Short mmCIF file of N, CA, C and O in Angstrom, two decimals:
data_model
loop_
_atom_site.label_atom_id
_atom_site.label_comp_id
_atom_site.label_asym_id
_atom_site.label_seq_id
_atom_site.Cartn_x
_atom_site.Cartn_y
_atom_site.Cartn_z
N MET A 1 0.48 50.04 65.70
CA MET A 1 -0.90 49.79 66.02
C MET A 1 -1.80 50.27 64.90
O MET A 1 -2.08 51.45 64.78
N PRO A 2 -2.22 49.36 64.07
CA PRO A 2 -3.12 49.78 63.00
C PRO A 2 -4.44 50.26 63.58
O PRO A 2 -5.10 49.54 64.32
N PRO A 3 -4.86 51.48 63.26
CA PRO A 3 -6.09 52.02 63.84
C PRO A 3 -7.36 51.45 63.23
O PRO A 3 -8.44 51.71 63.71
N ASP A 4 -7.25 50.63 62.18
CA ASP A 4 -8.45 50.17 61.49
C ASP A 4 -8.94 48.81 61.97
O ASP A 4 -9.85 48.24 61.38
N LEU A 5 -8.37 48.25 63.02
CA LEU A 5 -8.84 46.97 63.53
C LEU A 5 -10.15 47.15 64.27
O LEU A 5 -10.28 48.00 65.14
N SER A 6 -11.13 46.33 63.93
CA SER A 6 -12.42 46.40 64.61
C SER A 6 -12.35 45.58 65.89
O SER A 6 -11.45 44.79 66.10
N LEU A 7 -13.34 45.77 66.74
CA LEU A 7 -13.41 45.06 68.00
C LEU A 7 -13.38 43.55 67.79
O LEU A 7 -12.69 42.83 68.49
N SER A 8 -14.10 43.07 66.80
CA SER A 8 -14.15 41.63 66.56
C SER A 8 -12.82 41.08 66.08
O SER A 8 -12.49 39.93 66.32
N GLN A 9 -12.02 41.90 65.42
CA GLN A 9 -10.73 41.44 64.91
C GLN A 9 -9.70 41.28 66.03
O GLN A 9 -8.74 40.56 65.86
N VAL A 10 -9.90 41.93 67.16
CA VAL A 10 -8.94 41.81 68.25
C VAL A 10 -9.49 40.96 69.40
O VAL A 10 -8.90 40.88 70.46
N LYS A 11 -10.62 40.30 69.16
CA LYS A 11 -11.22 39.34 70.08
C LYS A 11 -11.64 39.94 71.42
O LYS A 11 -11.65 39.27 72.44
N MET A 12 -11.98 41.20 71.42
CA MET A 12 -12.55 41.82 72.61
C MET A 12 -14.04 41.59 72.61
O MET A 12 -14.68 41.58 71.56
N THR A 13 -14.59 41.41 73.78
CA THR A 13 -16.02 41.20 73.91
C THR A 13 -16.62 42.32 74.76
O THR A 13 -15.88 43.05 75.44
N PRO A 14 -17.93 42.46 74.77
CA PRO A 14 -18.54 43.47 75.65
C PRO A 14 -18.16 43.26 77.12
O PRO A 14 -18.05 44.21 77.87
N ARG A 15 -17.93 42.01 77.50
CA ARG A 15 -17.52 41.74 78.89
C ARG A 15 -16.18 42.40 79.21
O ARG A 15 -15.97 42.89 80.31
N HIS A 16 -15.27 42.40 78.25
CA HIS A 16 -13.99 43.09 78.45
C HIS A 16 -14.22 44.58 78.68
O HIS A 16 -13.62 45.20 79.55
N LEU A 17 -15.12 45.14 77.86
CA LEU A 17 -15.36 46.58 77.91
C LEU A 17 -16.06 47.02 79.20
O LEU A 17 -15.99 48.19 79.57
N GLU A 18 -16.72 46.10 79.87
CA GLU A 18 -17.36 46.42 81.16
C GLU A 18 -16.33 46.61 82.27
O GLU A 18 -16.63 47.20 83.29
N ARG A 19 -15.16 46.09 82.04
CA ARG A 19 -14.09 46.18 83.04
C ARG A 19 -13.12 47.29 82.66
O ARG A 19 -13.28 47.95 81.64
N LYS A 20 -12.12 47.48 83.48
CA LYS A 20 -11.13 48.53 83.24
C LYS A 20 -10.17 48.14 82.13
O LYS A 20 -9.86 46.97 81.93
N ALA A 21 -9.68 49.15 81.45
CA ALA A 21 -8.52 49.03 80.58
C ALA A 21 -7.37 49.66 81.37
O ALA A 21 -7.47 50.80 81.80
N VAL A 22 -6.32 48.91 81.58
CA VAL A 22 -5.19 49.40 82.36
C VAL A 22 -4.00 49.60 81.42
O VAL A 22 -3.66 48.72 80.63
N ILE A 23 -3.39 50.78 81.53
CA ILE A 23 -2.18 51.08 80.79
C ILE A 23 -1.05 51.10 81.82
O ILE A 23 -1.08 51.90 82.76
N TYR A 24 -0.09 50.19 81.66
CA TYR A 24 1.05 50.12 82.59
C TYR A 24 2.26 50.72 81.88
O TYR A 24 2.71 50.21 80.86
N ILE A 25 2.75 51.82 82.42
CA ILE A 25 3.86 52.56 81.81
C ILE A 25 5.14 52.30 82.60
O ILE A 25 5.16 52.45 83.82
N ARG A 26 6.18 51.88 81.88
CA ARG A 26 7.43 51.49 82.53
C ARG A 26 8.63 52.14 81.87
O ARG A 26 8.72 52.22 80.66
N GLN A 27 9.55 52.53 82.70
CA GLN A 27 10.93 52.81 82.34
C GLN A 27 11.73 52.43 83.58
O GLN A 27 11.33 52.75 84.69
N SER A 28 12.83 51.73 83.38
CA SER A 28 13.50 51.07 84.48
C SER A 28 14.42 51.93 85.34
O SER A 28 14.75 51.54 86.44
N SER A 29 14.83 53.06 84.84
CA SER A 29 15.78 53.85 85.63
C SER A 29 15.39 55.33 85.61
O SER A 29 14.76 55.81 84.67
N PRO A 30 15.82 56.06 86.65
CA PRO A 30 15.57 57.51 86.66
C PRO A 30 16.17 58.20 85.44
O PRO A 30 15.60 59.15 84.92
N LYS A 31 17.31 57.70 84.97
CA LYS A 31 17.95 58.29 83.79
C LYS A 31 17.05 58.15 82.56
O LYS A 31 16.89 59.08 81.78
N GLN A 32 16.44 56.97 82.38
CA GLN A 32 15.53 56.78 81.26
C GLN A 32 14.33 57.72 81.37
O GLN A 32 13.90 58.29 80.37
N VAL A 33 13.83 57.89 82.56
CA VAL A 33 12.68 58.77 82.77
C VAL A 33 13.04 60.21 82.37
O VAL A 33 12.25 60.90 81.72
N ARG A 34 14.23 60.64 82.76
CA ARG A 34 14.68 62.01 82.45
C ARG A 34 15.01 62.21 80.98
O ARG A 34 14.67 63.23 80.39
N GLU A 35 15.71 61.24 80.38
CA GLU A 35 16.29 61.45 79.06
C GLU A 35 15.48 60.87 77.90
O GLU A 35 15.78 61.16 76.75
N HIS A 36 14.49 60.04 78.17
CA HIS A 36 13.75 59.40 77.09
C HIS A 36 12.26 59.67 77.24
O HIS A 36 11.45 58.76 77.37
N LEU A 37 11.91 60.93 77.20
CA LEU A 37 10.50 61.33 77.31
C LEU A 37 9.67 60.78 76.18
O LEU A 37 8.48 60.50 76.35
N ASP A 38 10.29 60.58 75.01
CA ASP A 38 9.55 60.05 73.87
C ASP A 38 9.01 58.65 74.16
O ASP A 38 7.92 58.29 73.71
N SER A 39 9.72 57.88 74.95
CA SER A 39 9.24 56.55 75.31
C SER A 39 7.96 56.63 76.14
O SER A 39 7.00 55.89 75.90
N GLN A 40 7.95 57.55 77.10
CA GLN A 40 6.73 57.73 77.90
C GLN A 40 5.56 58.20 77.03
O GLN A 40 4.44 57.70 77.17
N LEU A 41 5.84 59.13 76.14
CA LEU A 41 4.78 59.62 75.26
C LEU A 41 4.24 58.51 74.37
O LEU A 41 3.03 58.40 74.17
N THR A 42 5.12 57.68 73.86
CA THR A 42 4.69 56.55 73.04
C THR A 42 3.82 55.60 73.84
O THR A 42 2.78 55.15 73.37
N GLN A 43 4.23 55.32 75.07
CA GLN A 43 3.45 54.41 75.91
C GLN A 43 2.09 55.01 76.25
O GLN A 43 1.09 54.31 76.32
N ARG A 44 2.05 56.32 76.44
CA ARG A 44 0.78 56.96 76.78
C ARG A 44 -0.21 56.98 75.60
O ARG A 44 -1.40 57.15 75.80
N THR A 45 0.29 56.77 74.38
CA THR A 45 -0.64 56.68 73.24
C THR A 45 -1.53 55.44 73.35
O THR A 45 -2.55 55.35 72.66
N LEU A 46 -1.16 54.51 74.23
CA LEU A 46 -2.00 53.33 74.45
C LEU A 46 -3.36 53.72 75.04
O LEU A 46 -4.33 52.98 74.90
N ILE A 47 -3.43 54.89 75.65
CA ILE A 47 -4.72 55.39 76.15
C ILE A 47 -5.67 55.57 74.98
O ILE A 47 -6.83 55.14 75.02
N ARG A 48 -5.18 56.19 73.92
CA ARG A 48 -6.01 56.39 72.72
C ARG A 48 -6.38 55.05 72.08
O ARG A 48 -7.47 54.90 71.55
N ARG A 49 -5.48 54.10 72.15
CA ARG A 49 -5.77 52.77 71.60
C ARG A 49 -6.93 52.13 72.36
O ARG A 49 -7.83 51.56 71.76
N ALA A 50 -6.91 52.24 73.68
CA ALA A 50 -8.00 51.70 74.48
C ALA A 50 -9.32 52.39 74.12
O ALA A 50 -10.35 51.73 73.98
N GLU A 51 -9.29 53.70 73.97
CA GLU A 51 -10.50 54.43 73.58
C GLU A 51 -10.98 53.98 72.21
O GLU A 51 -12.18 53.78 72.00
N HIS A 52 -10.06 53.80 71.28
CA HIS A 52 -10.41 53.36 69.94
C HIS A 52 -11.09 51.99 69.96
O HIS A 52 -11.98 51.71 69.16
N LEU A 53 -10.67 51.14 70.87
CA LEU A 53 -11.24 49.80 70.97
C LEU A 53 -12.57 49.78 71.73
O LEU A 53 -13.21 48.75 71.82
N GLY A 54 -12.96 50.95 72.28
CA GLY A 54 -14.29 51.03 72.87
C GLY A 54 -14.37 51.33 74.34
O GLY A 54 -15.47 51.43 74.89
N TRP A 55 -13.25 51.47 75.02
CA TRP A 55 -13.32 51.80 76.45
C TRP A 55 -13.64 53.27 76.64
O TRP A 55 -13.08 54.13 75.96
N HIS A 56 -14.54 53.55 77.55
CA HIS A 56 -14.84 54.93 77.91
C HIS A 56 -13.67 55.46 78.75
O HIS A 56 -13.07 54.71 79.53
N PRO A 57 -13.35 56.73 78.59
CA PRO A 57 -12.21 57.29 79.33
C PRO A 57 -12.25 57.04 80.83
O PRO A 57 -11.20 56.82 81.45
N GLU A 58 -13.45 57.02 81.42
CA GLU A 58 -13.52 56.80 82.87
C GLU A 58 -13.21 55.35 83.26
O GLU A 58 -12.99 55.05 84.42
N ARG A 59 -13.16 54.45 82.29
CA ARG A 59 -12.83 53.04 82.53
C ARG A 59 -11.36 52.74 82.24
O ARG A 59 -10.94 51.61 82.31
N ILE A 60 -10.61 53.78 81.87
CA ILE A 60 -9.18 53.61 81.55
C ILE A 60 -8.36 54.14 82.72
O ILE A 60 -8.54 55.27 83.16
N GLU A 61 -7.47 53.29 83.20
CA GLU A 61 -6.62 53.67 84.33
C GLU A 61 -5.16 53.53 83.93
O GLU A 61 -4.76 52.52 83.36
N VAL A 62 -4.37 54.56 84.22
CA VAL A 62 -2.94 54.56 83.91
C VAL A 62 -2.16 54.28 85.18
O VAL A 62 -2.34 54.95 86.19
N PHE A 63 -1.30 53.28 85.11
CA PHE A 63 -0.41 52.94 86.22
C PHE A 63 0.99 53.38 85.78
O PHE A 63 1.62 52.74 84.96
N ASP A 64 1.47 54.49 86.34
CA ASP A 64 2.80 54.98 85.99
C ASP A 64 3.65 55.28 87.23
O ASP A 64 4.70 55.90 87.15
N GLY A 65 3.23 54.79 88.36
CA GLY A 65 3.95 55.05 89.61
C GLY A 65 5.25 54.29 89.75
O GLY A 65 6.05 54.60 90.64
N ASP A 66 5.50 53.31 88.88
CA ASP A 66 6.74 52.54 88.96
C ASP A 66 7.81 53.08 88.03
O ASP A 66 8.87 52.46 87.88
N LEU A 67 7.56 54.21 87.40
CA LEU A 67 8.57 54.80 86.51
C LEU A 67 9.87 55.03 87.27
O LEU A 67 9.87 55.56 88.38
N GLY A 68 10.97 54.60 86.67
CA GLY A 68 12.28 54.81 87.27
C GLY A 68 12.67 53.78 88.31
O GLY A 68 13.72 53.92 88.94
N GLN A 69 11.87 52.75 88.47
CA GLN A 69 12.19 51.70 89.44
C GLN A 69 12.51 50.42 88.70
O GLN A 69 11.67 49.88 87.99
N SER A 70 13.70 49.91 88.89
CA SER A 70 14.13 48.70 88.21
C SER A 70 13.41 47.48 88.76
O SER A 70 13.19 47.35 89.96
N ALA A 71 13.08 46.57 87.87
CA ALA A 71 12.48 45.30 88.29
C ALA A 71 13.56 44.33 88.78
O ALA A 71 13.25 43.33 89.41
N ALA A 72 14.81 44.63 88.49
CA ALA A 72 15.90 43.74 88.88
C ALA A 72 16.29 43.91 90.35
O ALA A 72 16.87 43.04 90.95
N GLY A 73 15.96 45.04 90.92
CA GLY A 73 16.34 45.32 92.30
C GLY A 73 15.33 44.77 93.29
O GLY A 73 14.41 44.04 92.96
N ARG A 74 15.51 45.15 94.53
CA ARG A 74 14.64 44.68 95.60
C ARG A 74 13.58 45.71 95.97
O ARG A 74 12.91 45.56 96.97
N HIS A 75 13.46 46.75 95.17
CA HIS A 75 12.48 47.78 95.46
C HIS A 75 11.08 47.25 95.17
O HIS A 75 10.86 46.53 94.21
N GLU A 76 10.16 47.63 96.00
CA GLU A 76 8.76 47.27 95.76
C GLU A 76 8.21 48.16 94.66
O GLU A 76 8.44 49.36 94.65
N ARG A 77 7.49 47.57 93.75
CA ARG A 77 6.82 48.34 92.70
C ARG A 77 5.33 48.30 93.03
O ARG A 77 4.63 47.33 92.72
N ASP A 78 4.88 49.36 93.66
CA ASP A 78 3.51 49.41 94.16
C ASP A 78 2.47 49.32 93.05
O ASP A 78 1.43 48.69 93.23
N ASP A 79 2.75 49.92 91.89
CA ASP A 79 1.76 49.86 90.81
C ASP A 79 1.65 48.45 90.24
O ASP A 79 0.58 48.03 89.83
N LEU A 80 2.76 47.71 90.20
CA LEU A 80 2.67 46.33 89.75
C LEU A 80 1.82 45.51 90.72
O LEU A 80 0.99 44.72 90.29
N LYS A 81 1.99 45.74 92.01
CA LYS A 81 1.17 45.05 93.01
C LYS A 81 -0.31 45.42 92.84
O LYS A 81 -1.19 44.57 92.90
N ALA A 82 -0.57 46.70 92.64
CA ALA A 82 -1.95 47.16 92.45
C ALA A 82 -2.55 46.56 91.19
O ALA A 82 -3.71 46.14 91.18
N LEU A 83 -1.76 46.49 90.12
CA LEU A 83 -2.23 45.89 88.87
C LEU A 83 -2.58 44.42 89.08
O LEU A 83 -3.64 43.96 88.68
N ALA A 84 -1.69 43.69 89.75
CA ALA A 84 -1.95 42.27 90.01
C ALA A 84 -3.23 42.09 90.84
O ALA A 84 -4.03 41.19 90.57
N ALA A 85 -3.44 42.96 91.81
CA ALA A 85 -4.65 42.88 92.64
C ALA A 85 -5.90 43.15 91.81
O ALA A 85 -6.90 42.43 91.94
N GLU A 86 -5.86 44.16 90.96
CA GLU A 86 -7.02 44.49 90.11
C GLU A 86 -7.34 43.34 89.16
O GLU A 86 -8.51 43.02 88.93
N VAL A 87 -6.30 42.71 88.60
CA VAL A 87 -6.51 41.57 87.72
C VAL A 87 -7.12 40.41 88.51
O VAL A 87 -8.10 39.79 88.08
N ALA A 88 -6.56 40.12 89.69
CA ALA A 88 -7.05 39.01 90.51
C ALA A 88 -8.51 39.21 90.94
O ALA A 88 -9.26 38.24 91.03
N LEU A 89 -8.90 40.44 91.14
CA LEU A 89 -10.27 40.74 91.55
C LEU A 89 -11.25 40.75 90.37
O LEU A 89 -12.46 40.90 90.57
N GLY A 90 -10.73 40.60 89.17
CA GLY A 90 -11.61 40.57 87.99
C GLY A 90 -12.05 41.94 87.53
O GLY A 90 -13.02 42.05 86.78
N HIS A 91 -11.34 42.98 87.93
CA HIS A 91 -11.71 44.34 87.56
C HIS A 91 -11.15 44.78 86.21
O HIS A 91 -11.51 45.84 85.71
N VAL A 92 -10.22 43.99 85.64
CA VAL A 92 -9.49 44.41 84.45
C VAL A 92 -9.91 43.57 83.25
O VAL A 92 -9.93 42.34 83.31
N GLY A 93 -10.25 44.26 82.17
CA GLY A 93 -10.60 43.59 80.93
C GLY A 93 -9.42 43.45 79.98
O GLY A 93 -9.38 42.55 79.15
N VAL A 94 -8.45 44.36 80.11
CA VAL A 94 -7.27 44.32 79.26
C VAL A 94 -6.15 45.11 79.93
O VAL A 94 -6.41 46.08 80.65
N VAL A 95 -4.92 44.68 79.70
CA VAL A 95 -3.73 45.40 80.16
C VAL A 95 -2.94 45.77 78.92
O VAL A 95 -2.60 44.91 78.11
N PHE A 96 -2.69 47.06 78.76
CA PHE A 96 -1.87 47.56 77.67
C PHE A 96 -0.50 47.90 78.23
O PHE A 96 -0.39 48.47 79.31
N GLY A 97 0.52 47.58 77.47
CA GLY A 97 1.87 47.96 77.86
C GLY A 97 2.80 47.84 76.68
O GLY A 97 2.52 47.13 75.72
N TRP A 98 3.88 48.53 76.77
CA TRP A 98 4.89 48.48 75.74
C TRP A 98 5.95 47.53 76.27
O TRP A 98 6.45 47.72 77.37
N GLN A 99 6.32 46.54 75.52
CA GLN A 99 7.28 45.52 75.92
C GLN A 99 6.85 44.88 77.25
O GLN A 99 7.54 44.98 78.26
N VAL A 100 5.71 44.23 77.23
CA VAL A 100 5.18 43.65 78.47
C VAL A 100 6.06 42.55 79.03
O VAL A 100 5.91 42.19 80.19
N SER A 101 7.00 42.06 78.26
CA SER A 101 7.94 41.09 78.81
C SER A 101 8.75 41.70 79.95
O SER A 101 9.28 41.00 80.80
N ARG A 102 8.81 43.03 79.98
CA ARG A 102 9.54 43.72 81.04
C ARG A 102 8.64 44.10 82.21
O ARG A 102 9.09 44.69 83.17
N LEU A 103 7.38 43.75 82.11
CA LEU A 103 6.45 44.05 83.19
C LEU A 103 6.93 43.43 84.49
O LEU A 103 6.94 44.05 85.54
N ALA A 104 7.34 42.18 84.42
CA ALA A 104 7.84 41.48 85.60
C ALA A 104 9.08 40.70 85.19
O ALA A 104 9.14 40.14 84.11
N ARG A 105 10.05 40.68 86.06
CA ARG A 105 11.29 39.96 85.76
C ARG A 105 11.45 38.68 86.56
O ARG A 105 12.33 37.90 86.32
N HIS A 106 10.60 38.50 87.53
CA HIS A 106 10.72 37.34 88.41
C HIS A 106 9.45 36.49 88.29
O HIS A 106 8.36 37.02 88.14
N ASN A 107 9.62 35.18 88.37
CA ASN A 107 8.46 34.30 88.26
C ASN A 107 7.39 34.62 89.28
O ASN A 107 6.20 34.56 88.98
N ALA A 108 7.79 34.98 90.48
CA ALA A 108 6.80 35.29 91.53
C ALA A 108 5.90 36.45 91.10
O ALA A 108 4.70 36.44 91.38
N GLU A 109 6.45 37.45 90.40
CA GLU A 109 5.63 38.57 89.92
C GLU A 109 4.71 38.13 88.81
O GLU A 109 3.55 38.55 88.75
N TRP A 110 5.18 37.27 87.91
CA TRP A 110 4.32 36.78 86.83
C TRP A 110 3.20 35.94 87.37
O TRP A 110 2.07 35.99 86.87
N TYR A 111 3.48 35.14 88.39
CA TYR A 111 2.44 34.26 88.95
C TYR A 111 1.28 35.09 89.51
O TYR A 111 0.14 34.65 89.47
N GLN A 112 1.57 36.27 90.02
CA GLN A 112 0.50 37.12 90.54
C GLN A 112 -0.47 37.52 89.44
O GLN A 112 -1.65 37.71 89.68
N LEU A 113 0.06 37.69 88.24
CA LEU A 113 -0.79 38.09 87.11
C LEU A 113 -1.45 36.89 86.47
O LEU A 113 -2.46 36.97 85.87
#
């Protein structure tokens, strides 16, 4: 993440900044959560990226409640549902994530977003 990109270079508008910046933090298994703390720390640096792009800290929301829950299983991922709802309601200006291709593994989850 080059820190020198201006707002205009990343195509953000004031309308984006009026909404929330959401950071979705994922690790698929309890073992990853326990043994790969560096991954979580790296993902949490996206908070600073949002601030750098102009979001006020009170407009930044971290969704990390799905840590350790696989997207391949039948477990409900409550934070993914909450994220989809916030996007659908127009409350979100941007979603930050590391490897967002892993955000959802099923078409039904992608369709919500």
